[in-house]
Amino acid sequence: MSDSSDEQVRAGEDAERPTEPDSEDVEALRKQVEEKYDFEDFGPADMAEMTAEEWDVAFDEETWITGADLLDRVERDLRSRVATRDVFARIERHREPQHVLAYSDEGYAVVYPDGSVEGEGTVLRDVKPTVALCSMDSYEVPDEVPDNPLPEPDAVPEGGGELGNQMLQAIAGVQLLAGLAMLGGALFALLDVFGLGGPGANIEFLVVGGLAFIGVSLVLFFTVANARLSDKFRAEEYRDRLRAVGLEDGERPDFVPELTPEDDRESEAD
């Protein structure tokens, strides 16, 4: 009787004990994850789509980079992304206490040596994938990055597509001249000037074609004007965002927390 009860207890313990995943299954899942996600261009959307099982096989805890090395890699990678306009944020590296601070006019993110991240807004969304990637030794971080990837507000140009605008203007000018020439030919044919009003003259074709060319030229001129106006508004909006993150007065936005050594000791005590 006692033997059967012992066997039942052992069976219950075996049932409660979690089964470890087979190494072949883990390797197969890791291969699927590598094929499914592009870790060279890993972003917030990929991070949200990834399941807990996929995360575990993609990021091996034993090989994660932490500490000051992680913060150095995060700082360089974020500065590179800011320089290429993938991320809009001001990046600060602090030693006391150790952390990387990224903030814009719409949010902030604080990265700690253990890889944890806290913050709010779009900056937090952009920084989280960067921290995950920089934690992996296989991920290559740019070596040379600018110290100040954000430009000064006054250095922002009005627009960058001036060559394209000039080409559209040239095409629109040719279209306008062609349209006016066709309307002029129709008028001469109608008045029988220079012998253009003969039986072979197609006045309707000249009028319709001339109006079509003029219409196309007006559309192109409007497109150029709209593009220049849009570039001007975008440039001014970008300048306002640069001013909001303190590039002129050196002041951070009010929602960005101040992290001091005293705050760090208090958090450790808690």
mmCIF file of C-alpha atoms in Angstrom:
data_model
loop_
_atom_site.group_PDB
_atom_site.id
_atom_site.type_symbol
_atom_site.label_atom_id
_atom_site.label_comp_id
_atom_site.label_asym_id
_atom_site.label_seq_id
_atom_site.Cartn_x
_atom_site.Cartn_y
_atom_site.Cartn_z
ATOM 1 C CA MET A 1 0.000 0.000 0.000
ATOM 2 C CA SER A 2 2.812 2.354 0.884
ATOM 3 C CA ASP A 3 4.695 1.514 -2.332
ATOM 4 C CA SER A 4 1.727 2.465 -4.481
ATOM 5 C CA SER A 5 1.259 5.731 -2.615
ATOM 6 C CA ASP A 6 4.958 6.581 -3.072
ATOM 7 C CA GLU A 7 4.656 5.909 -6.788
ATOM 8 C CA GLN A 8 1.625 8.197 -6.969
ATOM 9 C CA VAL A 9 3.548 10.980 -5.200
ATOM 10 C CA ARG A 10 6.503 10.618 -7.583
ATOM 11 C CA ALA A 11 4.163 10.620 -10.554
ATOM 12 C CA GLY A 12 2.570 13.813 -9.289
ATOM 13 C CA GLU A 13 5.949 15.460 -8.830
ATOM 14 C CA ASP A 14 6.991 14.461 -12.353
ATOM 15 C CA ALA A 15 3.778 15.926 -13.729
ATOM 16 C CA GLU A 16 4.319 19.214 -11.905
ATOM 17 C CA ARG A 17 7.979 19.492 -12.953
ATOM 18 C CA PRO A 18 8.237 21.726 -16.087
ATOM 19 C CA THR A 19 9.563 19.952 -19.131
ATOM 20 C CA GLU A 20 12.689 21.491 -20.633
ATOM 21 C CA PRO A 21 12.471 22.206 -24.359
ATOM 22 C CA ASP A 22 14.379 19.850 -26.595
ATOM 23 C CA SER A 23 17.607 21.337 -27.963
ATOM 24 C CA GLU A 24 16.603 20.409 -31.500
ATOM 25 C CA ASP A 25 13.278 22.238 -31.087
ATOM 26 C CA VAL A 26 15.080 25.319 -29.757
ATOM 27 C CA GLU A 27 17.523 25.258 -32.652
ATOM 28 C CA ALA A 28 14.697 24.911 -35.151
ATOM 29 C CA LEU A 29 12.808 27.814 -33.585
ATOM 30 C CA ARG A 30 15.975 29.943 -33.579
ATOM 31 C CA LYS A 31 16.420 29.266 -37.294
ATOM 32 C CA GLN A 32 12.804 30.292 -37.945
ATOM 33 C CA VAL A 33 13.311 33.527 -36.000
ATOM 34 C CA GLU A 34 16.463 34.372 -37.957
ATOM 35 C CA GLU A 35 14.579 33.859 -41.231
ATOM 36 C CA LYS A 36 11.501 35.774 -40.067
ATOM 37 C CA TYR A 37 13.186 38.902 -38.674
ATOM 38 C CA ASP A 38 15.864 41.140 -40.163
ATOM 39 C CA PHE A 39 18.030 41.959 -37.150
ATOM 40 C CA GLU A 40 20.059 44.459 -39.169
ATOM 41 C CA ASP A 41 16.874 46.520 -39.483
ATOM 42 C CA PHE A 42 15.095 45.481 -36.270
ATOM 43 C CA GLY A 43 12.514 48.070 -35.194
ATOM 44 C CA PRO A 44 9.599 48.646 -32.802
ATOM 45 C CA ALA A 45 7.122 46.869 -35.080
ATOM 46 C CA ASP A 46 9.281 43.711 -35.102
ATOM 47 C CA MET A 47 9.692 43.910 -31.333
ATOM 48 C CA ALA A 48 5.919 44.104 -30.810
ATOM 49 C CA GLU A 49 5.312 41.173 -33.175
ATOM 50 C CA MET A 50 7.881 38.880 -31.534
ATOM 51 C CA THR A 51 6.483 36.312 -29.097
ATOM 52 C CA ALA A 52 8.031 35.415 -25.731
ATOM 53 C CA GLU A 53 9.360 32.105 -27.096
ATOM 54 C CA GLU A 54 10.920 33.845 -30.105
ATOM 55 C CA TRP A 55 12.507 36.449 -27.823
ATOM 56 C CA ASP A 56 14.069 33.761 -25.615
ATOM 57 C CA VAL A 57 15.708 31.928 -28.508
ATOM 58 C CA ALA A 58 16.786 35.107 -30.311
ATOM 59 C CA PHE A 59 18.470 36.751 -27.322
ATOM 60 C CA ASP A 60 20.586 34.416 -25.226
ATOM 61 C CA GLU A 61 20.927 35.825 -21.693
ATOM 62 C CA GLU A 62 24.365 34.265 -21.221
ATOM 63 C CA THR A 63 25.792 36.255 -24.129
ATOM 64 C CA TRP A 64 24.121 39.589 -23.415
ATOM 65 C CA ILE A 65 26.329 42.668 -23.093
ATOM 66 C CA THR A 66 25.647 44.762 -19.999
ATOM 67 C CA GLY A 67 27.236 47.465 -17.914
ATOM 68 C CA ALA A 68 29.274 50.364 -19.278
ATOM 69 C CA ASP A 69 29.950 48.483 -22.522
ATOM 70 C CA LEU A 70 26.229 48.285 -23.222
ATOM 71 C CA LEU A 71 25.739 51.990 -22.525
ATOM 72 C CA ASP A 72 28.667 52.887 -24.811
ATOM 73 C CA ARG A 73 27.175 50.802 -27.619
ATOM 74 C CA VAL A 74 23.685 52.237 -27.102
ATOM 75 C CA GLU A 75 25.068 55.785 -27.137
ATOM 76 C CA ARG A 76 26.958 55.275 -30.406
ATOM 77 C CA ASP A 77 24.095 53.470 -32.112
ATOM 78 C CA LEU A 78 21.550 56.110 -31.110
ATOM 79 C CA ARG A 79 23.816 58.963 -32.254
ATOM 80 C CA SER A 80 24.211 57.186 -35.601
ATOM 81 C CA ARG A 81 20.434 56.794 -35.954
ATOM 82 C CA VAL A 82 19.900 60.450 -35.075
ATOM 83 C CA ALA A 83 22.483 61.521 -37.666
ATOM 84 C CA THR A 84 20.652 59.538 -40.373
ATOM 85 C CA ARG A 85 17.265 60.970 -39.263
ATOM 86 C CA ASP A 86 15.941 57.533 -38.226
ATOM 87 C CA VAL A 87 15.452 58.846 -34.676
ATOM 88 C CA PHE A 88 14.834 62.368 -33.429
ATOM 89 C CA ALA A 89 16.308 62.790 -29.965
ATOM 90 C CA ARG A 90 19.075 64.449 -28.040
ATOM 91 C CA ILE A 91 21.499 61.870 -26.619
ATOM 92 C CA GLU A 92 23.351 62.342 -23.325
ATOM 93 C CA ARG A 93 25.810 59.950 -21.657
ATOM 94 C CA HIS A 94 26.087 60.322 -17.873
ATOM 95 C CA ARG A 95 28.609 58.758 -15.488
ATOM 96 C CA GLU A 96 27.090 59.595 -12.086
ATOM 97 C CA PRO A 97 24.919 57.573 -12.065
ATOM 98 C CA GLN A 98 25.693 55.486 -15.142
ATOM 99 C CA HIS A 99 22.933 55.863 -17.748
ATOM 100 C CA VAL A 100 22.141 57.056 -21.265
ATOM 101 C CA LEU A 101 19.432 59.677 -21.600
ATOM 102 C CA ALA A 102 17.585 60.259 -24.868
ATOM 103 C CA TYR A 103 14.846 62.862 -25.103
ATOM 104 C CA SER A 104 12.905 64.928 -27.601
ATOM 105 C CA ASP A 105 9.951 67.277 -27.449
ATOM 106 C CA GLU A 106 7.594 64.272 -27.329
ATOM 107 C CA GLY A 107 9.142 61.888 -24.795
ATOM 108 C CA TYR A 108 12.278 60.484 -23.188
ATOM 109 C CA ALA A 109 14.049 57.210 -22.423
ATOM 110 C CA VAL A 110 16.636 56.315 -19.786
ATOM 111 C CA VAL A 111 18.851 53.264 -20.368
ATOM 112 C CA TYR A 112 20.540 51.654 -17.342
ATOM 113 C CA PRO A 113 23.642 49.406 -17.246
ATOM 114 C CA ASP A 114 21.567 46.251 -16.740
ATOM 115 C CA GLY A 115 19.695 46.909 -19.999
ATOM 116 C CA SER A 116 16.479 48.113 -18.418
ATOM 117 C CA VAL A 117 14.736 51.076 -20.017
ATOM 118 C CA GLU A 118 12.176 53.496 -18.660
ATOM 119 C CA GLY A 119 10.505 56.511 -20.186
ATOM 120 C CA GLU A 120 7.543 57.588 -22.268
ATOM 121 C CA GLY A 121 6.530 58.679 -25.751
ATOM 122 C CA THR A 122 7.989 57.968 -29.165
ATOM 123 C CA VAL A 123 11.585 58.095 -27.911
ATOM 124 C CA LEU A 124 10.991 55.108 -25.628
ATOM 125 C CA ARG A 125 9.509 53.210 -28.583
ATOM 126 C CA ASP A 126 12.614 53.961 -30.691
ATOM 127 C CA VAL A 127 15.177 53.226 -27.968
ATOM 128 C CA LYS A 128 13.917 49.792 -26.835
ATOM 129 C CA PRO A 129 14.892 47.939 -30.041
ATOM 130 C CA THR A 130 18.280 49.666 -30.013
ATOM 131 C CA VAL A 131 19.007 48.417 -26.489
ATOM 132 C CA ALA A 132 17.978 44.872 -27.460
ATOM 133 C CA LEU A 133 20.254 44.888 -30.495
ATOM 134 C CA CYS A 134 23.213 46.471 -28.693
ATOM 135 C CA SER A 135 22.958 43.750 -26.037
ATOM 136 C CA MET A 136 23.932 41.169 -28.667
ATOM 137 C CA ASP A 137 27.615 40.697 -29.389
ATOM 138 C CA SER A 138 26.828 39.809 -33.017
ATOM 139 C CA TYR A 139 25.297 43.234 -33.659
ATOM 140 C CA GLU A 140 27.816 45.697 -35.117
ATOM 141 C CA VAL A 141 27.638 49.237 -33.744
ATOM 142 C CA PRO A 142 29.143 52.141 -35.744
ATOM 143 C CA ASP A 143 32.600 53.109 -34.476
ATOM 144 C CA GLU A 144 32.678 56.726 -35.634
ATOM 145 C CA VAL A 145 29.610 58.819 -34.897
ATOM 146 C CA PRO A 146 29.208 62.614 -34.575
ATOM 147 C CA ASP A 147 29.205 64.087 -31.081
ATOM 148 C CA ASN A 148 26.365 66.435 -32.010
ATOM 149 C CA PRO A 149 24.192 64.627 -34.590
ATOM 150 C CA LEU A 150 21.409 67.205 -34.371
ATOM 151 C CA PRO A 151 22.054 70.422 -36.323
ATOM 152 C CA GLU A 152 21.651 73.928 -34.999
ATOM 153 C CA PRO A 153 18.169 75.361 -35.744
ATOM 154 C CA ASP A 154 19.556 78.160 -37.924
ATOM 155 C CA ALA A 155 21.581 75.649 -39.977
ATOM 156 C CA VAL A 156 18.494 73.761 -41.181
ATOM 157 C CA PRO A 157 17.966 74.488 -44.915
ATOM 158 C CA GLU A 158 14.575 75.400 -46.337
ATOM 159 C CA GLY A 159 14.423 72.283 -48.511
ATOM 160 C CA GLY A 160 16.568 69.677 -50.188
ATOM 161 C CA GLY A 161 14.874 69.077 -53.560
ATOM 162 C CA GLU A 162 15.825 72.281 -55.398
ATOM 163 C CA LEU A 163 17.306 70.453 -58.403
ATOM 164 C CA GLY A 164 14.081 68.513 -58.891
ATOM 165 C CA ASN A 165 12.040 71.694 -58.551
ATOM 166 C CA GLN A 166 14.151 73.420 -61.204
ATOM 167 C CA MET A 167 13.704 70.491 -63.600
ATOM 168 C CA LEU A 168 9.915 70.582 -63.102
ATOM 169 C CA GLN A 169 9.941 74.322 -63.708
ATOM 170 C CA ALA A 170 11.856 73.866 -66.964
ATOM 171 C CA ILE A 171 9.418 71.207 -68.152
ATOM 172 C CA ALA A 172 6.462 73.380 -67.164
ATOM 173 C CA GLY A 173 7.974 76.331 -69.062
ATOM 174 C CA VAL A 174 8.375 74.263 -72.225
ATOM 175 C CA GLN A 175 4.802 73.004 -71.879
ATOM 176 C CA LEU A 176 3.523 76.564 -71.450
ATOM 177 C CA LEU A 177 5.412 77.825 -74.525
ATOM 178 C CA ALA A 178 4.145 74.904 -76.593
ATOM 179 C CA GLY A 179 0.589 75.579 -75.494
ATOM 180 C CA LEU A 180 0.822 79.269 -76.293
ATOM 181 C CA ALA A 181 2.348 78.477 -79.683
ATOM 182 C CA MET A 182 -0.515 76.131 -80.510
ATOM 183 C CA LEU A 183 -3.124 78.712 -79.458
ATOM 184 C CA GLY A 184 -1.294 81.339 -81.501
ATOM 185 C CA GLY A 185 -1.333 79.009 -84.519
ATOM 186 C CA ALA A 186 -5.064 78.454 -84.062
ATOM 187 C CA LEU A 187 -5.643 82.212 -83.934
ATOM 188 C CA PHE A 188 -3.577 82.807 -87.090
ATOM 189 C CA ALA A 189 -5.412 79.990 -88.843
ATOM 190 C CA LEU A 190 -8.750 81.457 -87.816
ATOM 191 C CA LEU A 191 -7.776 84.906 -89.159
ATOM 192 C CA ASP A 192 -6.088 83.364 -92.201
ATOM 193 C CA VAL A 193 -2.823 85.145 -91.378
ATOM 194 C CA PHE A 194 0.288 84.059 -93.300
ATOM 195 C CA GLY A 195 -1.834 81.653 -95.285
ATOM 196 C CA LEU A 196 -2.483 79.386 -92.263
ATOM 197 C CA GLY A 197 -6.228 79.313 -92.728
ATOM 198 C CA GLY A 198 -6.271 76.852 -95.607
ATOM 199 C CA PRO A 199 -8.455 73.755 -95.824
ATOM 200 C CA GLY A 200 -5.800 71.610 -94.130
ATOM 201 C CA ALA A 201 -5.774 73.668 -90.927
ATOM 202 C CA ASN A 202 -7.207 71.830 -87.905
ATOM 203 C CA ILE A 203 -8.157 74.715 -85.644
ATOM 204 C CA GLU A 204 -9.973 72.543 -83.091
ATOM 205 C CA PHE A 205 -6.895 70.354 -82.622
ATOM 206 C CA LEU A 206 -4.671 73.382 -82.111
ATOM 207 C CA VAL A 207 -7.039 74.904 -79.536
ATOM 208 C CA VAL A 208 -7.537 71.661 -77.573
ATOM 209 C CA GLY A 209 -3.831 70.794 -77.706
ATOM 210 C CA GLY A 210 -2.794 74.291 -76.673
ATOM 211 C CA LEU A 211 -5.166 74.306 -73.702
ATOM 212 C CA ALA A 212 -3.947 70.839 -72.678
ATOM 213 C CA PHE A 213 -0.294 71.929 -72.722
ATOM 214 C CA ILE A 214 -1.101 75.070 -70.735
ATOM 215 C CA GLY A 215 -3.105 73.016 -68.224
ATOM 216 C CA VAL A 216 -0.204 70.586 -67.716
ATOM 217 C CA SER A 217 2.230 73.478 -67.259
ATOM 218 C CA LEU A 218 -0.007 75.083 -64.627
ATOM 219 C CA VAL A 219 -0.246 71.787 -62.736
ATOM 220 C CA LEU A 220 3.557 71.453 -62.761
ATOM 221 C CA PHE A 221 4.037 75.046 -61.594
ATOM 222 C CA PHE A 222 1.538 74.419 -58.781
ATOM 223 C CA THR A 223 3.378 71.232 -57.805
ATOM 224 C CA VAL A 224 6.679 73.112 -57.551
ATOM 225 C CA ALA A 225 5.100 75.907 -55.508
ATOM 226 C CA ASN A 226 3.429 73.405 -53.183
ATOM 227 C CA ALA A 227 6.663 71.438 -52.738
ATOM 228 C CA ARG A 228 8.624 74.565 -51.849
ATOM 229 C CA LEU A 229 5.952 75.673 -49.412
ATOM 230 C CA SER A 230 5.863 72.231 -47.803
ATOM 231 C CA ASP A 231 9.653 72.188 -47.495
ATOM 232 C CA LYS A 232 9.534 75.581 -45.828
ATOM 233 C CA PHE A 233 6.917 74.454 -43.316
ATOM 234 C CA ARG A 234 8.776 71.205 -42.581
ATOM 235 C CA ALA A 235 12.042 73.070 -42.076
ATOM 236 C CA GLU A 236 10.388 75.510 -39.678
ATOM 237 C CA GLU A 237 8.733 72.668 -37.780
ATOM 238 C CA TYR A 238 12.101 70.916 -37.491
ATOM 239 C CA ARG A 239 13.695 74.114 -36.178
ATOM 240 C CA ASP A 240 10.941 74.407 -33.562
ATOM 241 C CA ARG A 241 11.570 70.828 -32.428
ATOM 242 C CA LEU A 242 15.307 71.503 -32.173
ATOM 243 C CA ARG A 243 14.628 74.574 -30.046
ATOM 244 C CA ALA A 244 12.253 72.528 -27.860
ATOM 245 C CA VAL A 245 14.954 70.003 -26.948
ATOM 246 C CA GLY A 246 17.234 72.749 -25.691
ATOM 247 C CA LEU A 247 19.773 73.152 -28.460
ATOM 248 C CA GLU A 248 19.650 76.936 -28.084
ATOM 249 C CA ASP A 249 19.061 77.598 -24.373
ATOM 250 C CA GLY A 250 20.538 74.337 -23.018
ATOM 251 C CA GLU A 251 17.392 73.565 -21.003
ATOM 252 C CA ARG A 252 15.711 70.161 -21.134
ATOM 253 C CA PRO A 253 11.929 69.808 -21.488
ATOM 254 C CA ASP A 254 10.097 69.833 -18.160
ATOM 255 C CA PHE A 255 8.990 66.177 -18.392
ATOM 256 C CA VAL A 256 12.580 64.856 -18.574
ATOM 257 C CA PRO A 257 13.593 63.597 -15.092
ATOM 258 C CA GLU A 258 16.765 64.722 -13.358
ATOM 259 C CA LEU A 259 18.900 61.714 -12.349
ATOM 260 C CA THR A 260 21.472 62.506 -9.670
ATOM 261 C CA PRO A 261 23.753 60.291 -7.535
ATOM 262 C CA GLU A 262 21.403 60.934 -4.603
ATOM 263 C CA ASP A 263 18.453 59.632 -6.601
ATOM 264 C CA ASP A 264 20.474 56.570 -7.562
ATOM 265 C CA ARG A 265 21.300 55.752 -3.913
ATOM 266 C CA GLU A 266 17.653 56.174 -2.954
ATOM 267 C CA SER A 267 16.551 53.797 -5.717
ATOM 268 C CA GLU A 268 19.109 51.204 -4.550
ATOM 269 C CA ALA A 269 17.882 51.534 -0.979
ATOM 270 C CA ASP A 270 14.307 50.955 -2.093
#
